[in-house]
PDB file of C-alpha atoms in Angstrom:
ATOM      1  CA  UNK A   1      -9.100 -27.083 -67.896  1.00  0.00           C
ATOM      2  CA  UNK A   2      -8.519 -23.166 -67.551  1.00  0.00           C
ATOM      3  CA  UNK A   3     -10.866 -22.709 -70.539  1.00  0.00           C
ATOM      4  CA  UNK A   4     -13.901 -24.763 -69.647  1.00  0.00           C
ATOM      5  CA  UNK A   5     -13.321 -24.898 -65.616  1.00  0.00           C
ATOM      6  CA  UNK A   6     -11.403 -21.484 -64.827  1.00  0.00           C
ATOM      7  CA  UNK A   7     -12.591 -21.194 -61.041  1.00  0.00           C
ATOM      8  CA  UNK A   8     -11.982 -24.754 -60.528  1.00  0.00           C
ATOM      9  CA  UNK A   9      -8.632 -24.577 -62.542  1.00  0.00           C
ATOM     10  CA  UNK A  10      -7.572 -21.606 -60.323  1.00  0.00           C
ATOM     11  CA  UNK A  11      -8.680 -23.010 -56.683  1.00  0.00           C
ATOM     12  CA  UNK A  12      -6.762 -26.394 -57.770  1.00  0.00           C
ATOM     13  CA  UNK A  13      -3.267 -25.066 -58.816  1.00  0.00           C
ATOM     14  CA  UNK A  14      -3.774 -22.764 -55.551  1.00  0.00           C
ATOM     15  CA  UNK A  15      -3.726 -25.735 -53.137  1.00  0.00           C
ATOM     16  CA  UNK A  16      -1.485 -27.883 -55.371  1.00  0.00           C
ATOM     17  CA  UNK A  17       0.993 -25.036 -55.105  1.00  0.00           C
ATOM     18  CA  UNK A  18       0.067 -24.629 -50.813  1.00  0.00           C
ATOM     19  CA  UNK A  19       0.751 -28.366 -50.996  1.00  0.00           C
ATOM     20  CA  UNK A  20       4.502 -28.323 -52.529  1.00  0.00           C
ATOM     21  CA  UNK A  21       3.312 -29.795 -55.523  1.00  0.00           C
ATOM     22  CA  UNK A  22       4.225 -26.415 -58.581  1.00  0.00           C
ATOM     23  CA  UNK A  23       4.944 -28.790 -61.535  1.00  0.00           C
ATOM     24  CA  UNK A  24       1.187 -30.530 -60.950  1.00  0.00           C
ATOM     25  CA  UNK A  25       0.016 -26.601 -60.735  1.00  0.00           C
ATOM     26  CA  UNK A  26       2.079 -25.690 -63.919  1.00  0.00           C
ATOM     27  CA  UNK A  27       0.377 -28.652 -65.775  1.00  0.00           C
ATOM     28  CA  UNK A  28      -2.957 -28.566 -64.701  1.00  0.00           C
ATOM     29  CA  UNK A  29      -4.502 -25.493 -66.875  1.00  0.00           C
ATOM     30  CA  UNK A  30      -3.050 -26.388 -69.868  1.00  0.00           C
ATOM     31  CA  UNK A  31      -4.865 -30.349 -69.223  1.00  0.00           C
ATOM     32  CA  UNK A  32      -8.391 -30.614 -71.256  1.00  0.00           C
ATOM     33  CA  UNK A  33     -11.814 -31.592 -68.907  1.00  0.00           C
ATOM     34  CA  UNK A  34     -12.719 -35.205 -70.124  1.00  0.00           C
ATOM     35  CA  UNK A  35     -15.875 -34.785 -68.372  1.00  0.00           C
ATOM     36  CA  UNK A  36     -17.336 -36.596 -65.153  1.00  0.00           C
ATOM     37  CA  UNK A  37     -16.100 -40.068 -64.530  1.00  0.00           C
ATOM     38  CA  UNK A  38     -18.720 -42.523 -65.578  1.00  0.00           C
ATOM     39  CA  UNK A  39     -18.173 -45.863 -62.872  1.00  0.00           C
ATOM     40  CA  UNK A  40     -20.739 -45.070 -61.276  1.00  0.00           C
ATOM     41  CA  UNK A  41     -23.661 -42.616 -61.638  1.00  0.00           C
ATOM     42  CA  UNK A  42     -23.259 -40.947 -57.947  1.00  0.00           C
ATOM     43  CA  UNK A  43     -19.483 -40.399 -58.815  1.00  0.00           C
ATOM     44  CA  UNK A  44     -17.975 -37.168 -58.474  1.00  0.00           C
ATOM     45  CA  UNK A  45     -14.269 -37.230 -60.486  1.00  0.00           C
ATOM     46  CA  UNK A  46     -13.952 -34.830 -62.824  1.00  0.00           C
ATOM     47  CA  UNK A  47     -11.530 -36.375 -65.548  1.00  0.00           C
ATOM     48  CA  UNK A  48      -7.987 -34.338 -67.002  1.00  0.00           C
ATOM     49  CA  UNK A  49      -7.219 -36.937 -68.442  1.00  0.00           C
ATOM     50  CA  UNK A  50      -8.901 -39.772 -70.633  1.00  0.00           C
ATOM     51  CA  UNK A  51     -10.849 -42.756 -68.206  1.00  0.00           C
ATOM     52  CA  UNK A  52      -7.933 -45.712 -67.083  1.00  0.00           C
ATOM     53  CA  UNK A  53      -5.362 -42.806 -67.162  1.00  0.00           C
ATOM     54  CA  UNK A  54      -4.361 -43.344 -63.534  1.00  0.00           C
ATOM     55  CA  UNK A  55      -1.967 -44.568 -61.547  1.00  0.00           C
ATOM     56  CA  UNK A  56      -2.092 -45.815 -58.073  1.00  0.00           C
ATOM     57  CA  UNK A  57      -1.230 -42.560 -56.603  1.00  0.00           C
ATOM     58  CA  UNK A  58      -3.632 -40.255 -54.691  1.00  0.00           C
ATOM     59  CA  UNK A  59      -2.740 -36.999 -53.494  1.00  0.00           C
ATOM     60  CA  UNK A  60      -5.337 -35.799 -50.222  1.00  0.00           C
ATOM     61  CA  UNK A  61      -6.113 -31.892 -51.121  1.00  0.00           C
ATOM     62  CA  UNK A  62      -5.726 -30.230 -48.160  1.00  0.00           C
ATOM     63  CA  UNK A  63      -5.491 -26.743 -46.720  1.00  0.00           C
ATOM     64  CA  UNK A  64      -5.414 -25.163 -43.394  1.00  0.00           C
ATOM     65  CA  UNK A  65      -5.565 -28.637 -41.938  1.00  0.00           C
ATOM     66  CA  UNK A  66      -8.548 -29.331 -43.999  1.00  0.00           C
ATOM     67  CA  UNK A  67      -8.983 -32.202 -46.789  1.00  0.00           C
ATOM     68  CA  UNK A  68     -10.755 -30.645 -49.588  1.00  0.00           C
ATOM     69  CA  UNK A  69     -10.925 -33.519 -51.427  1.00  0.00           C
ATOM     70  CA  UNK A  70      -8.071 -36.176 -53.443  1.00  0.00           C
ATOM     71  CA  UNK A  71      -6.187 -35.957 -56.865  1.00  0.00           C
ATOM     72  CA  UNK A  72      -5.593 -39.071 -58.587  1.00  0.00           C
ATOM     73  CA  UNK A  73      -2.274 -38.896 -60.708  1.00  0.00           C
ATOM     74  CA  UNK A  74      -0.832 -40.808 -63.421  1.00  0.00           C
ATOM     75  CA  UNK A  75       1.841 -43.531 -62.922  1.00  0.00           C
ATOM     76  CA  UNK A  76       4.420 -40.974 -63.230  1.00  0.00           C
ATOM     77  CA  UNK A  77       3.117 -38.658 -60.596  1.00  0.00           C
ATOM     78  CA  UNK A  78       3.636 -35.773 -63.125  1.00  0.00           C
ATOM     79  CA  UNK A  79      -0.089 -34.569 -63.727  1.00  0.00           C
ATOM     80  CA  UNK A  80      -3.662 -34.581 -62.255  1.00  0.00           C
ATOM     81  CA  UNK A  81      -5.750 -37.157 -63.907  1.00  0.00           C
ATOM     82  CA  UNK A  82      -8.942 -36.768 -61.971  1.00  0.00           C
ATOM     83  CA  UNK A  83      -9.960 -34.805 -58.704  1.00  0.00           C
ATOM     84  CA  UNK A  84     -12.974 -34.541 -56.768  1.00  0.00           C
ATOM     85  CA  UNK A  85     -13.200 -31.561 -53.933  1.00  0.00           C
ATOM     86  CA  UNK A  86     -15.188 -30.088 -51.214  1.00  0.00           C
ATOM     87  CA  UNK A  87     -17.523 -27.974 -53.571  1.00  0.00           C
ATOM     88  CA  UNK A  88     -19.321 -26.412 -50.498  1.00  0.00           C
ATOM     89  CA  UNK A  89     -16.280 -25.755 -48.836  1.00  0.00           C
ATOM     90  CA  UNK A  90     -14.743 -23.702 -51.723  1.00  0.00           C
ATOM     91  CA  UNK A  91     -17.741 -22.055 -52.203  1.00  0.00           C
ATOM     92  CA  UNK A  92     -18.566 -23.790 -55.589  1.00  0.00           C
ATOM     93  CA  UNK A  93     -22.153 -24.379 -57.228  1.00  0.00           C
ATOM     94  CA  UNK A  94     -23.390 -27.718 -56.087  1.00  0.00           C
ATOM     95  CA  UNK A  95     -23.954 -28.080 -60.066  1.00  0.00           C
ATOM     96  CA  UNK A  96     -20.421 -27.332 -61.177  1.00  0.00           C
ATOM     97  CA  UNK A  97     -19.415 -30.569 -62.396  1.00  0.00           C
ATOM     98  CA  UNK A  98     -23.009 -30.982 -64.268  1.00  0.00           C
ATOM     99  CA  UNK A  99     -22.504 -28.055 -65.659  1.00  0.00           C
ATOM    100  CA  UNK A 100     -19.183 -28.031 -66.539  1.00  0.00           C
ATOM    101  CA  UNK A 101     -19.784 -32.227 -68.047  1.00  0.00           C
ATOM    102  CA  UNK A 102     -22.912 -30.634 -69.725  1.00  0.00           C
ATOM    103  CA  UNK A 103     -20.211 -28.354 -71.727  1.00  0.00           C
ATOM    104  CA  UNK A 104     -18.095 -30.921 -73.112  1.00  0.00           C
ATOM    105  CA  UNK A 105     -20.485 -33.492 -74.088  1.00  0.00           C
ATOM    106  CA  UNK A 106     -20.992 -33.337 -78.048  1.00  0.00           C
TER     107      UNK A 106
END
């Protein structure tokens, strides 16, 4: 994830750490970018982990009272296995997932 989504990377282990969650942080830059979840072609998941990897957890990003968008996690609740956030609110390109799914793709 570092590698291929380094802003991203950073502003996610920043409110994963805000939210009491350090061994998610700890994982999540070392996790590869699967790309953009295909289930539906509006959807905006990025994948760290490969599609059906989930769990029926969620985790609501949040910070400063604000929801910046929702981590799904594995069954274990030990890693990240897709996220989508706020891009406007963290000040990301409205592209960033295209871009960053445009990188990956072989």
């Amino acid at each position: 994830m570092a590698d291929v989504l380094p802003q991203v990377t950073s502003l996610m282990v920043d409110i994963l750490d805000e939210l009491g969650e350090p061994e998610l942080a700890a994982a999540l830059p070392d996790q590869r970018f699967h790309g953009r979840c295909r289930c539906r072609p509006a959807c905006r998941f990025a994948l760290t982990a490969p599609p059906g990897s989930s769990g029926t957890y969620m985790l609501w990003l949040e910070s400063a009272d604000e929801t910046l968008g929702e981590a799904d996690l594995d069954p274990e609740c030990s890693m990240v296995t897709a996220f989508n956030i706020d891009h406007v609110t963290l000040g990301l390109p409205s592209d960033w997932l295209d871009t960053a799914d445009a990188a990956v793709l072989p």
